Amino acid sequence: MKITSYLFLCIALVTFSCDKDKTTELSSPSAYLFTYFTGNGAGEEAIRYGISPDGYNYYALNNNEPIVASDAISTTGGVRDPHILRREDNKGFYMVVTDLLTKNGWSNTAMVLMKSDNLVDWSSTVIDIPSLYPEFSEVHRVWAPQTIYDEREKKYMVYFSMLETGSYDKIYYAYINDDFTALEGAPQQLFYSPTEKACIDGDIVEKGGKYYLFYKTEGERDKGIKVAVSDRLTSGYKPEPGNVDQTDKAVEGSGVFKLIGSDTYILMYDVYVDGEYQFTKSSDLKDFEVVDEKVSMNFHPRHGTIIQITQEELERLTEAFPSRDISPVLAVSGPGVKSGNVVIDSREKTIYVPVEPRQDVSAFTPGFTTLPGTAVKPGGPQDFSKGSIGYQLSFGGKTETYELTVAVDGNPVVQGYYADPEIIYSHKEKKYYLYPTSDGFNGWSGTYFKTFSSPDLVHWKDEGVILDLLKDVSWADRNAWAPTMIETRVDGAYRYYYYFTAAQQIGVAVSDSPYGTFRDSGKPLVSEKPEGVKGGQNIDPDVFADPKSGKHYLYWGNGFMAVAELNPDMTSLKKGTIKVITPDDTFREGAEVFYRNGRYYFLWSEDDTRSPDYKVRYATSDSPVGPLHIPENNIVIRKDEKNGILATGHNAVIQVPGKDEWYIIYHRFTRPKGEHMGSAAGFHREVCIDRLTFDAQGNIEEVTPTLKGIAVE
């Protein structure tokens, strides 16, 4: 009996030892790794890395540059659709990518198999389907490969879509050899769309003994991302009805991952036409709920995948691929913190935290979002009124000191993305009202307008949506841009006329209150370009009340500046008064007109709103309809590169009632992220206010844009 027990124990120990050789015990995951590419342009079809501490907020590694050279691993010089998988034995990682450079067209014949022990160093093998398998000699698309471990066969399987001449895209699969360098045999068909239309971007997830195949369909009314379910990995997939994506926009590249320590799955997908990425969550892989409000990224990914990683792997990645935007502290929060404007400089070891006016910084407790495993000292409230305080950040076995500054900043005046500001003082309400474009939508695709109120130009209250194109306007449903507003008296009562851009036309809406709700007139006020004008757009209105004549004028134009007198009803233009008064070739858009000391001032924006050099110039006149005189030095405001304030333009001007006190309201790129966003910064803008001054001759003195604004004057 004792001998038998001893032998049983020995066998058990041997078995355990053998299993130990096959599988390395994995530490608990603490973070996430996102592999992605960024677009179809030069250098964008390459593998990049992003990390996240929570599965929702992502930060680019390696300054959003490739982690491996595409031309070193591919035949075309470009790779797309990276799919990463942890090996079943926890001894390394596999990645597969599409071998495709789209500047040469959308046809390709190969994919790339990659393997790594450490997520840093990768070896690769190109698999060219037609050259390996003559039966697929007509294949001219091999797209979006992914891998999965087949528990039954004890092998890794790659699956991908292929298109042959005269057919449509279908999903195929093949097993991979033990060295992950070749396929074991010719691809076999795995799935095709029952509508016999294109079926691409497969993503298989195993849950509860069932396999869920997410895929994209094309060429049908309900195209989008669907799911098919099977009890077997390689066959028997039955499509579920409907789509699982939660948008009407064009989507592709679905990827599913599980949140650490949770039964929640995240389904994400590439909203590729709009340059967006949407996240949804589910517990059953059937019903999905959008969670975009929780998600942030400091990069713009295309079709990628996410895996969980350990603390050791996180530390290795941040050391191998350091990034200017990555430090042990990822974000800072606290009372009144302008979270979108926090500046964390990992090179200079500084953190700048702007807070709202009236915030007490003498006993301020910053909250930190950090990389997992980070220790932060000191804790509790600190006195920042006398300057910065050193914080010790310990991560990955080393401790660094960051100087943290908390400062009251007036700019931006409202948090969030807004642009093209207009401002009035309401004599009825005894308040200022700000009317911006709702920004942050790719391609300037916003559809609604809001207003904000303030008693002092410093402290602002969100008054909500005042006009929604989708609900309130019958003649346009897109591109809600650049409004202008005027308060008038009609039969002893106040009336408010709101002129706005929609679908590159100008409309007008009316209300008895500066905060709405506004009633649209039912048709565009300006829909045709002035006679003789061929280019440009009918956008960016500005309304002006001439204090000398009592007349009202409307100005507008992109590429040209037009003016017309408004009829007394304020909702129509006086016939025969349209005139083009473009000042010079620096005029782009954003006309703004005001009157001071017998002189009319005409301001406009030069350059493109996506350019850091977007700026404001001015001219003067003795009349509201010109001719215009352009001073020799006529710049009103331009960028301040030293302080990272860029693209200062499209302004309004406000005079404090009863005083010769003036302010300029303008937008800038969001700071600090805008500097690195490229053209996307042109629709991620913020509204700011600074003082506007004049010299003794009435010339506008150039404004230096500030962070402080007028909050601490």
XYZ file of C-alpha atoms in Angstrom:
713
model
C 0.000 0.000 0.000
C 2.809 2.368 0.889
C 4.765 1.390 -2.225
C 1.722 1.956 -4.419
C 1.156 5.380 -2.892
C 4.785 6.280 -3.394
C 4.691 5.194 -7.054
C 1.477 7.185 -7.606
C 3.132 10.252 -6.098
C 6.166 9.852 -8.331
C 3.967 9.555 -11.416
C 2.054 12.639 -10.359
C 5.288 14.579 -9.858
C 6.589 13.498 -13.262
C 3.309 14.514 -14.901
C 3.398 17.894 -13.179
C 7.005 18.396 -14.302
C 6.110 17.602 -17.908
C 3.188 20.005 -17.859
C 5.464 22.641 -16.376
C 7.791 22.273 -19.358
C 4.914 22.843 -21.737
C 3.292 25.798 -20.035
C 4.863 28.751 -18.303
C 2.770 30.082 -15.455
C 1.403 33.500 -16.388
C 1.382 36.353 -13.913
C -1.916 38.127 -13.432
C -2.562 40.588 -16.268
C -2.517 44.246 -15.294
C -2.840 46.197 -18.564
C -3.693 45.972 -22.254
C -1.709 46.125 -25.497
C -3.355 47.492 -28.651
C -1.769 46.641 -32.012
C -2.981 48.772 -34.928
C -2.063 50.675 -38.072
C -3.072 54.268 -38.787
C -4.166 54.754 -42.410
C -3.463 54.550 -46.122
C -0.871 57.328 -46.358
C 2.904 57.240 -46.464
C 4.294 55.338 -43.474
C 0.838 54.628 -42.041
C 0.554 50.983 -43.139
C 2.758 49.678 -40.348
C 2.355 48.018 -36.940
C 2.047 50.342 -33.951
C 1.519 49.781 -30.236
C -0.716 51.442 -27.686
C -1.166 50.573 -24.013
C -4.023 50.980 -21.564
C -4.307 50.565 -17.795
C -8.054 49.884 -17.898
C -9.115 48.747 -21.377
C -10.757 52.090 -22.160
C -8.033 54.763 -22.189
C -5.136 54.186 -24.592
C -1.728 55.813 -25.059
C 0.577 55.350 -28.048
C 4.011 53.845 -27.492
C 7.056 54.858 -29.538
C 5.499 58.286 -30.250
C 2.920 56.514 -32.429
C 5.655 55.371 -34.815
C 5.994 51.772 -36.134
C 7.523 49.140 -33.856
C 8.886 47.202 -36.839
C 9.743 48.364 -40.360
C 7.060 47.283 -42.854
C 9.480 46.976 -45.777
C 11.614 44.566 -43.736
C 8.797 42.052 -43.231
C 6.555 42.399 -46.301
C 6.718 42.083 -50.077
C 4.736 45.264 -50.736
C 6.315 47.601 -48.182
C 3.110 47.934 -46.192
C 1.262 45.871 -43.590
C -2.244 46.289 -42.197
C -4.800 44.705 -39.859
C -2.404 43.378 -37.173
C -3.803 40.537 -35.049
C -1.836 39.548 -31.961
C -2.229 36.353 -29.908
C -0.530 35.083 -26.768
C 0.786 31.560 -27.202
C -1.121 28.835 -25.419
C 1.990 27.851 -23.409
C 2.596 31.522 -22.411
C 6.094 31.384 -23.911
C 5.642 34.010 -26.551
C 3.346 35.721 -29.025
C 2.143 35.359 -32.584
C 1.044 38.128 -34.895
C -0.368 37.996 -38.419
C -0.793 40.946 -40.791
C -2.031 41.726 -44.289
C 0.831 42.288 -46.751
C -0.581 45.310 -48.601
C 0.494 48.813 -49.625
C -2.647 50.511 -50.879
C -0.933 53.274 -52.862
C -0.323 50.491 -55.411
C -3.976 49.395 -55.335
C -6.118 47.157 -53.151
C -5.040 43.827 -54.684
C -2.591 41.601 -52.817
C -1.758 37.930 -52.520
C 0.171 37.532 -49.257
C 0.074 37.730 -45.489
C 2.886 37.749 -42.951
C 3.316 35.342 -40.026
C 5.278 36.812 -37.095
C 6.516 35.494 -33.767
C 8.175 36.960 -30.690
C 9.311 35.851 -27.257
C 9.075 39.305 -25.702
C 6.741 41.578 -27.755
C 9.790 43.640 -28.729
C 11.766 41.527 -31.205
C 9.855 39.900 -34.058
C 10.799 37.394 -36.769
C 8.588 36.991 -39.817
C 7.665 34.833 -42.797
C 5.711 35.885 -45.887
C 2.984 33.499 -47.042
C 2.132 34.162 -50.687
C -0.971 32.108 -51.433
C -0.901 31.772 -55.270
C 2.785 30.857 -55.390
C 2.340 28.167 -52.739
C -1.000 26.773 -53.869
C -1.668 26.692 -57.648
C -5.358 26.019 -57.067
C -5.568 29.614 -55.816
C -3.706 31.160 -58.738
C -6.653 33.503 -59.402
C -6.627 34.980 -55.895
C -6.069 38.748 -55.860
C -7.090 39.657 -52.300
C -5.735 38.060 -49.113
C -6.992 40.192 -46.266
C -7.076 40.525 -42.475
C -5.595 37.249 -41.192
C -6.132 36.195 -37.569
C -5.005 33.224 -35.493
C -6.619 31.027 -32.865
C -5.525 27.895 -31.020
C -7.524 24.779 -31.894
C -7.754 22.888 -28.604
C -9.002 19.738 -30.316
C -6.205 19.567 -32.893
C -3.570 21.132 -30.609
C -2.567 23.437 -33.430
C -2.710 27.120 -34.327
C -5.080 28.019 -37.089
C -4.940 31.097 -39.295
C -8.115 32.367 -40.955
C -8.484 35.180 -43.482
C -10.605 36.342 -46.404
C -9.731 35.724 -50.047
C -11.175 36.962 -53.315
C -10.867 35.042 -56.564
C -11.707 36.338 -60.021
C -15.428 36.104 -60.751
C -16.365 35.435 -57.122
C -16.747 37.356 -53.848
C -14.707 37.549 -50.639
C -14.963 34.405 -48.478
C -13.241 33.382 -45.259
C -10.728 30.515 -45.401
C -8.559 28.754 -42.824
C -5.394 26.664 -42.607
C -3.300 25.192 -39.810
C 0.201 26.515 -39.173
C 3.314 24.396 -38.603
C 4.924 24.069 -35.166
C 7.525 26.706 -36.009
C 4.869 29.236 -37.073
C 6.606 29.782 -40.388
C 4.358 27.999 -42.916
C 0.899 26.617 -43.549
C 0.478 22.852 -43.245
C -1.750 22.684 -46.304
C -3.895 24.571 -48.755
C -6.554 26.872 -47.285
C -10.036 25.439 -46.750
C -13.262 27.417 -46.873
C -14.511 28.332 -43.411
C -17.460 30.650 -44.028
C -19.159 32.795 -46.628
C -21.981 35.309 -46.429
C -25.364 33.663 -47.063
C -26.211 36.636 -49.300
C -23.203 35.738 -51.478
C -21.679 39.183 -50.979
C -18.242 40.121 -49.656
C -17.403 38.654 -46.250
C -14.178 39.884 -44.635
C -12.437 40.718 -41.331
C -13.284 37.543 -39.433
C -12.703 37.471 -35.658
C -13.405 34.244 -33.723
C -14.057 34.167 -29.973
C -14.688 31.006 -27.950
C -17.209 31.262 -25.103
C -18.974 28.466 -23.259
C -18.013 25.808 -25.768
C -19.309 27.805 -28.707
C -17.397 29.750 -31.327
C -18.564 33.243 -32.275
C -17.373 34.423 -35.681
C -17.653 38.197 -36.100
C -17.401 39.310 -39.710
C -18.092 42.257 -41.992
C -20.489 42.048 -44.904
C -20.732 44.361 -47.888
C -23.071 45.088 -50.745
C -26.365 44.778 -48.896
C -28.818 47.077 -47.177
C -27.900 45.955 -43.667
C -24.170 45.757 -44.300
C -21.966 45.982 -41.237
C -20.643 43.614 -38.596
C -22.524 40.386 -37.999
C -21.915 37.235 -35.983
C -22.228 33.552 -36.824
C -22.131 30.815 -34.142
C -20.938 27.188 -34.225
C -20.151 24.315 -31.881
C -17.029 23.576 -33.936
C -14.122 25.829 -34.779
C -13.759 24.930 -38.449
C -17.334 24.430 -39.663
C -21.033 24.776 -38.999
C -21.286 28.540 -38.505
C -24.879 29.788 -38.564
C -25.407 33.544 -39.004
C -27.411 35.329 -36.335
C -30.002 37.845 -37.575
C -29.149 41.549 -37.673
C -25.914 43.404 -36.975
C -23.887 43.695 -33.787
C -22.338 47.075 -34.604
C -24.191 49.974 -32.992
C -23.899 52.612 -35.705
C -25.304 53.412 -39.127
C -21.848 54.444 -40.330
C -19.537 52.277 -42.415
C -17.515 49.909 -40.191
C -14.955 47.130 -40.455
C -12.195 45.386 -38.524
C -14.046 44.060 -35.493
C -11.970 42.935 -32.523
C -13.200 41.333 -29.312
C -11.318 41.191 -26.019
C -12.241 40.550 -22.398
C -11.766 43.014 -19.552
C -9.397 41.871 -16.819
C -11.173 40.234 -13.885
C -14.557 40.610 -15.523
C -17.151 38.733 -17.549
C -17.495 41.764 -19.815
C -16.413 41.527 -23.428
C -15.504 44.589 -25.486
C -16.366 44.565 -29.182
C -14.562 47.374 -30.977
C -14.552 48.241 -34.643
C -13.101 50.720 -37.087
C -15.567 53.411 -38.234
C -13.190 53.954 -41.102
C -14.901 56.598 -43.246
C -15.253 58.960 -40.279
C -11.834 58.176 -38.789
C -13.395 56.918 -35.548
C -13.206 53.805 -33.400
C -16.273 52.617 -31.503
C -16.263 50.485 -28.341
C -19.243 48.422 -27.214
C -19.651 45.985 -24.317
C -21.520 42.704 -23.825
C -21.706 39.774 -21.434
C -23.258 37.326 -23.915
C -21.621 38.315 -27.240
C -25.073 38.962 -28.695
C -26.369 42.217 -27.230
C -23.963 45.159 -27.256
C -24.046 48.592 -25.612
C -21.967 51.579 -26.772
C -19.384 52.745 -24.198
C -17.673 55.480 -26.220
C -18.014 57.971 -23.359
C -15.475 55.905 -21.384
C -12.952 55.651 -24.216
C -10.025 57.924 -25.035
C -6.976 57.547 -27.266
C -4.132 59.919 -28.055
C -3.830 58.346 -31.500
C -6.199 57.451 -34.345
C -6.076 53.694 -34.964
C -7.239 51.615 -37.870
C -8.228 47.912 -37.697
C -6.338 46.413 -34.774
C -6.557 43.978 -31.859
C -6.075 44.070 -28.099
C -4.641 41.542 -25.638
C -4.094 41.544 -21.884
C -0.489 41.900 -20.713
C 1.318 41.430 -17.413
C 3.122 44.001 -15.291
C 6.477 42.664 -16.465
C 5.422 42.929 -20.109
C 4.081 46.447 -19.572
C 7.378 47.579 -18.069
C 9.334 45.940 -20.878
C 7.218 47.663 -23.542
C 7.434 51.130 -22.015
C 11.204 50.766 -21.744
C 11.649 49.447 -25.298
C 9.225 51.914 -26.906
C 9.265 55.127 -24.844
C 6.917 57.900 -25.907
C 6.724 61.597 -25.203
C 3.138 61.076 -24.022
C 3.891 58.142 -21.729
C 5.047 58.561 -18.171
C 4.094 56.626 -15.017
C 1.324 59.235 -14.630
C -1.121 59.131 -17.534
C -3.688 61.685 -16.375
C -4.422 64.055 -13.499
C -7.853 64.843 -12.091
C -9.260 66.892 -9.246
C -11.685 69.720 -8.474
C -11.934 72.102 -11.418
C -9.149 70.424 -13.400
C -9.276 71.096 -17.132
C -8.496 67.469 -17.862
C -8.089 67.882 -21.612
C -5.378 70.502 -21.096
C -3.136 68.739 -18.590
C 0.427 68.635 -19.945
C 2.589 65.684 -18.907
C 6.136 66.002 -20.264
C 8.035 62.745 -19.806
C 11.266 64.283 -21.145
C 11.339 67.378 -18.963
C 9.732 65.486 -16.032
C 7.050 68.109 -15.531
C 3.263 68.046 -15.141
C 1.147 71.164 -15.699
C -2.400 71.047 -14.333
C -4.712 73.945 -15.318
C -7.789 74.479 -13.150
C -10.936 76.567 -13.460
C -11.124 80.115 -12.059
C -12.052 80.365 -8.354
C -10.365 77.041 -7.646
C -8.294 77.144 -4.443
C -4.804 75.835 -5.240
C -3.432 76.384 -1.729
C -4.878 73.072 -0.518
C -5.289 71.024 -3.673
C -5.261 67.229 -3.893
C -4.424 65.960 -7.384
C -5.762 62.564 -8.407
C -3.539 60.399 -10.567
C -4.267 57.844 -13.259
C -1.066 55.830 -13.542
C 0.451 52.860 -15.243
C -0.270 49.754 -13.156
C 2.346 49.247 -10.478
C 3.142 52.948 -10.025
C 3.651 54.473 -6.562
C 3.158 58.240 -6.150
C 4.440 60.422 -3.297
C 3.446 62.674 -1.588
C -0.268 62.114 -1.055
C -3.033 64.355 0.204
C -3.582 68.114 -0.227
C -0.640 70.352 -1.140
C -0.090 74.122 -1.384
C 0.536 74.961 -5.054
C 0.028 78.714 -4.617
C 3.772 79.249 -4.206
C 4.885 77.145 -7.179
C 5.496 73.563 -8.255
C 5.886 70.565 -5.958
C 8.109 67.548 -6.601
C 6.355 64.180 -6.856
C 8.242 60.896 -6.720
C 6.929 58.415 -9.286
C 8.146 54.846 -8.861
C 7.602 52.402 -11.733
C 9.510 49.460 -13.158
C 12.163 49.475 -10.443
C 13.145 53.123 -10.751
C 11.978 56.364 -9.162
C 11.800 59.712 -10.949
C 10.857 63.147 -9.659
C 8.289 65.151 -11.625
C 7.660 68.823 -10.879
C 3.886 69.295 -10.705
C 2.338 72.742 -11.169
C -1.315 73.568 -10.523
C -2.348 76.932 -11.998
C -5.578 78.848 -12.580
C -6.051 79.241 -16.347
C -8.935 81.031 -17.994
C -8.306 79.519 -21.426
C -10.061 77.593 -22.767
C -13.138 79.316 -21.355
C -15.325 76.201 -21.614
C -14.149 72.615 -21.453
C -14.593 70.457 -24.510
C -14.222 70.950 -28.225
C -15.813 74.153 -29.563
C -14.858 76.549 -32.349
C -15.878 79.592 -34.449
C -17.115 81.546 -31.411
C -19.689 84.333 -31.500
C -20.501 86.408 -28.425
C -23.081 88.995 -27.409
C -24.065 90.907 -24.289
C -27.769 90.429 -23.599
C -29.317 93.598 -22.172
C -32.404 91.587 -21.361
C -30.573 88.978 -19.264
C -27.624 91.194 -18.182
C -25.260 88.389 -19.193
C -22.823 87.490 -21.932
C -23.736 84.613 -24.252
C -21.237 82.520 -26.197
C -22.357 80.768 -29.404
C -19.754 78.357 -30.836
C -19.609 75.543 -33.358
C -19.887 72.188 -31.591
C -16.526 70.671 -32.516
C -14.740 67.341 -32.130
C -16.599 65.688 -35.009
C -14.472 64.251 -37.797
C -14.671 66.345 -40.935
C -16.603 69.092 -39.119
C -19.691 66.871 -39.153
C -21.493 68.274 -36.101
C -25.256 68.790 -36.355
C -26.229 70.939 -33.363
C -25.473 74.265 -31.670
C -25.151 75.147 -27.970
C -24.822 78.334 -25.963
C -23.031 79.269 -22.738
C -23.816 82.186 -20.415
C -21.565 84.254 -18.132
C -21.969 87.286 -15.871
C -18.310 88.297 -16.253
C -16.703 86.612 -19.319
C -14.824 84.308 -16.945
C -17.280 81.866 -15.376
C -19.457 80.096 -17.921
C -22.591 77.981 -17.658
C -23.654 75.466 -20.284
C -27.217 76.418 -21.342
C -27.604 73.380 -23.592
C -28.568 72.855 -27.221
C -30.425 75.754 -28.808
C -30.755 74.464 -32.376
C -30.473 70.907 -33.698
C -30.373 70.478 -37.470
C -31.755 66.950 -37.248
C -34.780 68.061 -35.247
C -35.321 71.754 -35.955
C -34.176 72.422 -39.527
C -35.993 70.981 -42.550
C -33.602 72.079 -45.301
C -30.238 70.817 -43.982
C -28.967 68.019 -41.734
C -25.182 68.385 -41.759
C -22.212 70.679 -41.098
C -23.554 72.919 -38.336
C -20.903 75.656 -38.350
C -19.977 79.177 -37.371
C -23.080 80.951 -36.017
C -23.608 84.646 -35.354
C -26.203 86.330 -33.125
C -27.799 89.717 -32.575
C -30.173 91.095 -29.938
C -32.770 93.618 -31.166
C -35.860 95.416 -29.873
C -39.099 94.778 -31.739
C -42.182 96.671 -30.522
C -40.549 97.137 -27.146
C -39.662 93.438 -26.748
C -36.309 91.765 -27.158
C -35.847 89.504 -30.162
C -32.846 87.325 -31.017
C -31.771 86.442 -34.548
C -29.399 83.526 -34.924
C -27.637 83.128 -38.290
C -25.871 79.817 -38.837
C -24.150 77.670 -41.434
C -25.670 74.332 -42.445
C -24.747 72.230 -45.485
C -22.670 75.154 -46.850
C -25.681 77.486 -46.790
C -26.718 80.152 -44.313
C -29.947 80.002 -42.344
C -31.632 82.122 -39.704
C -33.599 81.157 -36.587
C -35.484 83.402 -34.185
C -36.210 83.375 -30.455
C -37.445 85.633 -27.672
C -34.585 84.457 -25.479
C -30.797 84.376 -25.979
C -30.757 80.732 -24.869
C -33.605 79.610 -27.149
C -35.315 77.538 -28.165
C -34.822 78.969 -31.660
C -37.311 78.564 -34.506
C -35.810 78.113 -37.966
C -37.225 80.237 -40.787
C -37.826 77.123 -42.894
C -35.432 77.880 -45.733
C -31.859 79.066 -46.277
C -31.236 82.803 -46.227
C -28.148 82.475 -48.450
C -27.888 79.522 -50.830
C -26.326 81.003 -53.979
C -22.899 82.590 -54.285
C -22.736 86.281 -55.189
C -22.666 87.089 -58.873
C -19.194 86.620 -60.348
C -17.930 84.405 -57.488
C -16.969 80.938 -58.676
C -15.019 79.317 -55.813
C -15.394 79.220 -52.062
C -18.417 78.506 -49.892
C -21.401 80.340 -48.430
C -20.377 79.911 -44.788
C -19.333 81.886 -41.696
C -21.998 84.602 -41.343
C -21.500 87.719 -39.217
C -24.303 90.127 -38.350
C -23.639 93.803 -37.575
C -25.821 96.694 -36.412
C -24.529 100.003 -37.766
C -24.789 102.551 -34.927
C -24.687 105.454 -37.385
C -27.480 104.452 -39.763
C -29.437 101.953 -37.675
C -29.213 99.445 -40.540
C -28.273 95.800 -40.140
C -25.780 94.012 -42.356
C -24.875 90.368 -42.927
C -21.345 89.369 -43.963
C -20.299 85.883 -45.085
C -17.996 83.834 -47.278
C -15.085 81.448 -47.577
C -12.627 82.514 -50.272
C -14.589 85.727 -50.683
C -16.183 88.299 -48.349
C -19.725 89.315 -49.221
C -22.012 91.832 -47.534
C -25.725 92.575 -47.878
C -28.191 94.771 -46.042
C -30.863 92.944 -44.056
C -34.496 93.885 -44.440
C -36.324 95.125 -41.332
C -37.684 91.581 -40.792
C -34.037 90.470 -40.209
C -34.772 87.198 -42.021
C -34.256 88.334 -45.625
C -31.702 90.300 -47.628
C -32.530 93.634 -49.201
C -32.681 93.187 -52.941
C -29.766 94.622 -54.884
C -27.478 95.163 -51.872
C -25.202 92.138 -52.171
C -21.621 93.290 -52.643
C -18.258 91.477 -52.657
C -15.633 93.328 -50.585
C -12.854 90.735 -50.242
C -9.959 92.658 -48.652
C -6.996 90.829 -50.264
C -5.662 87.343 -50.968
C -5.049 86.658 -47.262
C -8.812 86.437 -46.725
C -9.955 82.875 -46.096
C -13.092 83.067 -43.936
C -14.537 84.152 -40.609
C -15.461 87.802 -41.162
C -16.062 89.856 -37.988
C -17.144 93.525 -38.069
C -17.359 96.044 -35.202
C -17.411 99.823 -34.731
C -15.211 101.965 -32.466
C -14.674 105.729 -32.321
C -16.110 106.456 -35.762
C -14.222 103.651 -37.490
C -15.410 100.294 -38.830
C -13.093 97.326 -38.216
C -13.157 94.242 -40.458
C -11.402 91.121 -39.152
C -10.896 87.818 -40.974
C -8.978 84.553 -40.752
C -6.060 83.654 -42.989
C -4.842 80.160 -43.910
C -6.644 76.882 -43.145
C -8.197 76.038 -39.783
C -6.188 72.790 -39.883
C -2.941 74.783 -40.095
C -0.980 75.858 -36.992
C -0.516 79.186 -38.830
C -4.239 80.010 -38.923
C -4.375 83.669 -37.842
C -6.477 86.844 -37.817
C -5.887 90.028 -39.857
C -7.852 93.267 -40.090
C -8.762 96.266 -42.192
C -10.651 99.496 -41.461
C -13.224 101.590 -43.297
C -15.397 104.657 -43.017
C -18.397 102.610 -44.128
C -19.914 99.207 -43.242
C -19.686 98.211 -46.920
C -16.170 99.442 -47.703
C -13.884 100.298 -49.340
C -11.382 98.738 -46.964
C -8.036 100.152 -45.879
C -5.451 97.553 -44.887
C -2.788 98.735 -42.394
C 0.830 97.833 -43.052
C 0.971 95.681 -39.936
C -2.482 94.142 -39.750
C -2.079 90.901 -37.785
C -4.492 90.748 -34.854
C -3.527 87.398 -33.327
C -1.347 84.454 -34.320
C 0.217 81.342 -32.811
C 2.589 81.303 -29.836
C 4.736 78.237 -30.475
C 6.703 78.659 -27.251
C 3.563 78.013 -25.209
C 2.061 75.496 -27.626
C -0.832 77.776 -28.629
C -1.543 77.120 -32.293
C -4.073 77.986 -35.018
C -5.541 81.052 -33.315
C -8.344 82.218 -35.562
C -12.003 82.617 -36.479
C -12.775 85.238 -33.876
C -15.490 87.461 -32.480
C -15.051 90.771 -30.622
C -17.023 92.027 -27.615
C -17.131 95.453 -25.955
C -17.989 95.684 -22.266
C -21.167 97.815 -22.207
C -20.459 101.457 -21.383
C -16.685 101.025 -21.407
C -13.866 101.265 -23.930
C -12.885 97.736 -22.902
C -12.642 95.120 -25.607
C -11.978 91.380 -25.835
C -11.241 88.985 -28.659
C -12.826 85.532 -28.578
C -11.158 82.967 -30.844
C -10.431 79.289 -31.178
C -7.138 77.397 -31.107
C -6.026 73.785 -31.515
C -6.759 71.760 -28.418
C -3.729 72.018 -26.189
C -1.506 70.020 -25.792
C -2.825 67.189 -27.988
C -3.521 69.291 -31.071
C 0.140 69.801 -31.866
C 0.495 66.093 -32.673
C -2.926 65.402 -34.214
C -2.147 66.539 -37.754
C -5.131 67.765 -39.759
C -7.529 66.311 -37.158
C -6.555 69.229 -34.912
C -8.644 71.348 -37.288
C -11.811 69.878 -35.826
C -10.575 69.488 -32.240
C -10.541 73.137 -31.228
C -11.101 75.192 -28.062
C -12.518 78.652 -27.379
C -10.348 81.287 -25.673
C -10.638 84.950 -24.666
C -7.923 87.604 -24.407
C -7.920 91.398 -24.121
C -8.007 93.452 -27.325
C -6.282 96.847 -27.224
C -5.726 99.805 -29.542
C -2.950 102.374 -29.894
C -3.514 106.144 -29.817
C -4.257 106.185 -33.568
C -6.897 103.463 -33.253
C -4.781 100.678 -34.729
C -5.322 97.221 -33.256
C -2.314 96.107 -31.212
C -1.309 92.522 -31.908
C -2.663 90.149 -29.272
C -0.422 87.518 -27.731
C -2.615 84.495 -27.015
C -2.406 83.337 -23.411
C -3.161 80.403 -21.166
C -4.303 82.664 -18.354
C -6.863 84.517 -20.457
C -8.687 87.174 -18.474
C -9.474 84.990 -15.464
C -6.669 86.299 -13.258
C -6.531 89.961 -14.334
